[in-house]
C-alpha atoms as a PDB file:
ATOM      1  CA  UNK A   1     141.840  42.375  38.963  1.00  0.00           C
ATOM      2  CA  UNK A   2     141.849  42.310  42.692  1.00  0.00           C
ATOM      3  CA  UNK A   3     141.569  44.928  45.211  1.00  0.00           C
ATOM      4  CA  UNK A   4     139.626  45.983  48.587  1.00  0.00           C
ATOM      5  CA  UNK A   5     137.233  48.650  49.687  1.00  0.00           C
ATOM      6  CA  UNK A   6     136.937  49.573  53.212  1.00  0.00           C
ATOM      7  CA  UNK A   7     134.214  51.589  54.467  1.00  0.00           C
ATOM      8  CA  UNK A   8     133.099  52.963  58.055  1.00  0.00           C
ATOM      9  CA  UNK A   9     130.962  55.212  59.771  1.00  0.00           C
ATOM     10  CA  UNK A  10     130.477  56.359  63.234  1.00  0.00           C
ATOM     11  CA  UNK A  11     128.185  58.638  65.041  1.00  0.00           C
ATOM     12  CA  UNK A  12     130.380  59.655  68.176  1.00  0.00           C
ATOM     13  CA  UNK A  13     128.035  62.108  69.402  1.00  0.00           C
ATOM     14  CA  UNK A  14     124.108  63.000  69.074  1.00  0.00           C
ATOM     15  CA  UNK A  15     125.121  65.828  66.543  1.00  0.00           C
ATOM     16  CA  UNK A  16     128.456  64.607  64.972  1.00  0.00           C
ATOM     17  CA  UNK A  17     129.506  61.659  62.879  1.00  0.00           C
ATOM     18  CA  UNK A  18     132.246  60.665  60.728  1.00  0.00           C
ATOM     19  CA  UNK A  19     132.682  58.529  57.468  1.00  0.00           C
ATOM     20  CA  UNK A  20     135.157  57.322  55.289  1.00  0.00           C
ATOM     21  CA  UNK A  21     136.274  54.706  52.645  1.00  0.00           C
ATOM     22  CA  UNK A  22     139.484  53.703  50.890  1.00  0.00           C
ATOM     23  CA  UNK A  23     139.600  51.802  47.788  1.00  0.00           C
ATOM     24  CA  UNK A  24     142.333  50.068  45.965  1.00  0.00           C
ATOM     25  CA  UNK A  25     142.667  48.108  42.950  1.00  0.00           C
ATOM     26  CA  UNK A  26     145.500  46.258  41.186  1.00  0.00           C
ATOM     27  CA  UNK A  27     145.274  44.265  37.896  1.00  0.00           C
ATOM     28  CA  UNK A  28     147.461  42.867  35.445  1.00  0.00           C
ATOM     29  CA  UNK A  29     146.772  41.274  31.850  1.00  0.00           C
ATOM     30  CA  UNK A  30     148.477  38.708  29.923  1.00  0.00           C
ATOM     31  CA  UNK A  31     148.540  38.850  26.069  1.00  0.00           C
ATOM     32  CA  UNK A  32     150.389  37.576  23.200  1.00  0.00           C
ATOM     33  CA  UNK A  33     153.130  39.117  21.788  1.00  0.00           C
ATOM     34  CA  UNK A  34     153.545  36.668  18.972  1.00  0.00           C
ATOM     35  CA  UNK A  35     150.687  34.330  18.329  1.00  0.00           C
ATOM     36  CA  UNK A  36     152.757  31.615  16.082  1.00  0.00           C
ATOM     37  CA  UNK A  37     155.308  31.473  19.161  1.00  0.00           C
ATOM     38  CA  UNK A  38     152.934  31.837  22.037  1.00  0.00           C
ATOM     39  CA  UNK A  39     155.058  34.391  23.552  1.00  0.00           C
ATOM     40  CA  UNK A  40     153.210  36.401  26.074  1.00  0.00           C
ATOM     41  CA  UNK A  41     153.844  39.655  27.831  1.00  0.00           C
ATOM     42  CA  UNK A  42     152.170  40.688  31.361  1.00  0.00           C
ATOM     43  CA  UNK A  43     151.514  44.375  31.778  1.00  0.00           C
ATOM     44  CA  UNK A  44     149.147  46.341  34.025  1.00  0.00           C
ATOM     45  CA  UNK A  45     145.588  46.596  33.115  1.00  0.00           C
ATOM     46  CA  UNK A  46     144.392  49.722  31.219  1.00  0.00           C
ATOM     47  CA  UNK A  47     142.911  52.556  33.364  1.00  0.00           C
ATOM     48  CA  UNK A  48     142.801  50.923  36.708  1.00  0.00           C
ATOM     49  CA  UNK A  49     141.902  53.801  39.415  1.00  0.00           C
ATOM     50  CA  UNK A  50     144.499  54.582  41.855  1.00  0.00           C
ATOM     51  CA  UNK A  51     144.258  54.442  45.698  1.00  0.00           C
ATOM     52  CA  UNK A  52     141.838  56.712  46.855  1.00  0.00           C
ATOM     53  CA  UNK A  53     140.693  57.939  50.365  1.00  0.00           C
ATOM     54  CA  UNK A  54     137.478  59.741  51.236  1.00  0.00           C
ATOM     55  CA  UNK A  55     136.653  61.206  54.713  1.00  0.00           C
ATOM     56  CA  UNK A  56     133.737  63.498  55.884  1.00  0.00           C
ATOM     57  CA  UNK A  57     133.013  64.980  59.172  1.00  0.00           C
ATOM     58  CA  UNK A  58     129.038  65.709  59.567  1.00  0.00           C
ATOM     59  CA  UNK A  59     127.357  68.061  61.989  1.00  0.00           C
ATOM     60  CA  UNK A  60     123.359  67.621  62.444  1.00  0.00           C
ATOM     61  CA  UNK A  61     121.353  70.303  64.518  1.00  0.00           C
ATOM     62  CA  UNK A  62     119.446  69.136  67.682  1.00  0.00           C
ATOM     63  CA  UNK A  63     116.123  69.064  65.580  1.00  0.00           C
ATOM     64  CA  UNK A  64     117.822  67.736  62.452  1.00  0.00           C
ATOM     65  CA  UNK A  65     116.636  70.659  60.266  1.00  0.00           C
ATOM     66  CA  UNK A  66     120.140  71.890  59.590  1.00  0.00           C
ATOM     67  CA  UNK A  67     123.225  69.709  58.625  1.00  0.00           C
ATOM     68  CA  UNK A  68     126.767  70.713  57.453  1.00  0.00           C
ATOM     69  CA  UNK A  69     129.741  68.415  56.392  1.00  0.00           C
ATOM     70  CA  UNK A  70     133.474  68.779  55.660  1.00  0.00           C
ATOM     71  CA  UNK A  71     134.684  66.167  53.154  1.00  0.00           C
ATOM     72  CA  UNK A  72     137.888  65.610  51.579  1.00  0.00           C
ATOM     73  CA  UNK A  73     139.456  63.084  48.949  1.00  0.00           C
ATOM     74  CA  UNK A  74     142.633  61.954  48.322  1.00  0.00           C
ATOM     75  CA  UNK A  75     143.754  60.174  45.184  1.00  0.00           C
ATOM     76  CA  UNK A  76     147.159  58.617  44.467  1.00  0.00           C
ATOM     77  CA  UNK A  77     149.101  59.291  41.281  1.00  0.00           C
ATOM     78  CA  UNK A  78     148.304  56.612  38.536  1.00  0.00           C
ATOM     79  CA  UNK A  79     151.562  55.811  37.135  1.00  0.00           C
ATOM     80  CA  UNK A  80     151.435  52.066  36.598  1.00  0.00           C
ATOM     81  CA  UNK A  81     150.267  52.008  32.862  1.00  0.00           C
ATOM     82  CA  UNK A  82     149.650  49.692  30.202  1.00  0.00           C
ATOM     83  CA  UNK A  83     151.266  50.163  26.687  1.00  0.00           C
ATOM     84  CA  UNK A  84     147.886  51.368  25.615  1.00  0.00           C
ATOM     85  CA  UNK A  85     147.879  54.010  28.307  1.00  0.00           C
ATOM     86  CA  UNK A  86     151.116  55.356  27.600  1.00  0.00           C
ATOM     87  CA  UNK A  87     150.129  55.727  23.864  1.00  0.00           C
ATOM     88  CA  UNK A  88     146.782  57.435  24.853  1.00  0.00           C
ATOM     89  CA  UNK A  89     148.234  61.015  25.579  1.00  0.00           C
ATOM     90  CA  UNK A  90     144.851  62.419  24.985  1.00  0.00           C
ATOM     91  CA  UNK A  91     143.440  60.846  28.254  1.00  0.00           C
ATOM     92  CA  UNK A  92     146.462  60.160  30.217  1.00  0.00           C
ATOM     93  CA  UNK A  93     149.593  62.718  30.709  1.00  0.00           C
ATOM     94  CA  UNK A  94     153.053  61.257  29.866  1.00  0.00           C
ATOM     95  CA  UNK A  95     153.874  59.135  32.898  1.00  0.00           C
ATOM     96  CA  UNK A  96     150.716  58.975  34.491  1.00  0.00           C
ATOM     97  CA  UNK A  97     147.965  60.831  36.036  1.00  0.00           C
ATOM     98  CA  UNK A  98     148.925  63.182  38.760  1.00  0.00           C
ATOM     99  CA  UNK A  99     147.465  62.606  42.336  1.00  0.00           C
ATOM    100  CA  UNK A 100     145.399  65.202  43.915  1.00  0.00           C
ATOM    101  CA  UNK A 101     143.345  66.183  47.036  1.00  0.00           C
ATOM    102  CA  UNK A 102     140.165  67.736  47.137  1.00  0.00           C
ATOM    103  CA  UNK A 103     138.266  69.639  49.955  1.00  0.00           C
ATOM    104  CA  UNK A 104     134.637  70.333  50.264  1.00  0.00           C
ATOM    105  CA  UNK A 105     131.954  72.124  52.553  1.00  0.00           C
ATOM    106  CA  UNK A 106     128.304  71.005  52.431  1.00  0.00           C
ATOM    107  CA  UNK A 107     125.183  72.074  54.188  1.00  0.00           C
ATOM    108  CA  UNK A 108     121.392  71.882  54.021  1.00  0.00           C
ATOM    109  CA  UNK A 109     118.109  72.651  55.648  1.00  0.00           C
ATOM    110  CA  UNK A 110     115.035  70.769  55.808  1.00  0.00           C
ATOM    111  CA  UNK A 111     111.999  73.057  55.697  1.00  0.00           C
ATOM    112  CA  UNK A 112     109.587  70.069  55.998  1.00  0.00           C
ATOM    113  CA  UNK A 113     109.278  66.458  54.935  1.00  0.00           C
ATOM    114  CA  UNK A 114     108.596  67.468  51.279  1.00  0.00           C
ATOM    115  CA  UNK A 115     111.218  70.459  50.720  1.00  0.00           C
ATOM    116  CA  UNK A 116     114.839  70.574  51.178  1.00  0.00           C
ATOM    117  CA  UNK A 117     117.463  72.941  50.147  1.00  0.00           C
ATOM    118  CA  UNK A 118     121.421  72.338  49.866  1.00  0.00           C
ATOM    119  CA  UNK A 119     124.624  74.027  49.129  1.00  0.00           C
ATOM    120  CA  UNK A 120     128.193  72.659  48.215  1.00  0.00           C
ATOM    121  CA  UNK A 121     131.409  74.627  48.121  1.00  0.00           C
ATOM    122  CA  UNK A 122     133.537  72.096  46.135  1.00  0.00           C
ATOM    123  CA  UNK A 123     137.182  71.858  45.429  1.00  0.00           C
ATOM    124  CA  UNK A 124     137.987  74.606  48.091  1.00  0.00           C
ATOM    125  CA  UNK A 125     141.555  74.799  47.045  1.00  0.00           C
ATOM    126  CA  UNK A 126     140.875  75.315  43.213  1.00  0.00           C
ATOM    127  CA  UNK A 127     143.054  72.441  42.286  1.00  0.00           C
ATOM    128  CA  UNK A 128     143.532  71.457  38.857  1.00  0.00           C
ATOM    129  CA  UNK A 129     142.820  67.607  38.600  1.00  0.00           C
ATOM    130  CA  UNK A 130     141.964  64.801  36.166  1.00  0.00           C
ATOM    131  CA  UNK A 131     140.168  61.498  36.815  1.00  0.00           C
ATOM    132  CA  UNK A 132     142.487  58.897  35.586  1.00  0.00           C
ATOM    133  CA  UNK A 133     141.726  57.575  32.247  1.00  0.00           C
ATOM    134  CA  UNK A 134     138.931  60.263  31.498  1.00  0.00           C
ATOM    135  CA  UNK A 135     140.472  62.799  29.181  1.00  0.00           C
ATOM    136  CA  UNK A 136     138.750  65.710  31.144  1.00  0.00           C
ATOM    137  CA  UNK A 137     140.446  68.309  33.321  1.00  0.00           C
ATOM    138  CA  UNK A 138     137.787  68.891  35.972  1.00  0.00           C
ATOM    139  CA  UNK A 139     136.678  72.303  37.136  1.00  0.00           C
ATOM    140  CA  UNK A 140     138.400  74.236  39.883  1.00  0.00           C
ATOM    141  CA  UNK A 141     136.514  75.743  42.634  1.00  0.00           C
ATOM    142  CA  UNK A 142     132.703  75.680  42.399  1.00  0.00           C
ATOM    143  CA  UNK A 143     129.189  76.500  44.011  1.00  0.00           C
ATOM    144  CA  UNK A 144     126.150  74.241  43.686  1.00  0.00           C
ATOM    145  CA  UNK A 145     122.926  74.860  45.141  1.00  0.00           C
ATOM    146  CA  UNK A 146     119.918  72.871  45.037  1.00  0.00           C
ATOM    147  CA  UNK A 147     115.955  72.391  45.935  1.00  0.00           C
ATOM    148  CA  UNK A 148     114.360  68.942  46.351  1.00  0.00           C
ATOM    149  CA  UNK A 149     110.741  68.892  46.202  1.00  0.00           C
ATOM    150  CA  UNK A 150     109.115  65.368  46.979  1.00  0.00           C
ATOM    151  CA  UNK A 151     105.753  64.269  47.082  1.00  0.00           C
END
C-alpha cells in the first residue's frame, strides 16, 4: 500500500481561518492462483479507501467565545475492487461504492473555561451515502448538540 496525505491550515485574519486535507491510497496484493504451479495474480487490495478531500472555513469571535465553521467532504467513488470486494454485495454495491459530498455547519459558545456548548448541522444536502466497505448506509440530515463540562 502506498499513498499520501496533505494537510494544511491558514489563519488569514484575526477571526477567519481555513483548513483542509487530501488523502489518497493505492494498494495491490499478489496471491497464488495455484500453489502447485506457483501461478500468481495481482489484484487491488480489499477495501482501500478512495480519494478524500476535506475543507473547512472557520470564524472565531473577537473574544473567542463564539465560533462557527462551514465544512465539506468530497469522497471519490471506490470502484477498484478485489475479487473478494466484488463478491461482498452486503458491504459493497455492485460496481463499487458511489462517491459523495457532505456539507456541514458547526458552531459553539464557551461560557467559561469549564463550560462549552456546541451544535452541528450535518449532511445539509441530506445525501444518502456509504463509507466504502462499511456495509452501513449513513443517516441523512442531522442535528447534534452537546455540552462539555470540564474540571
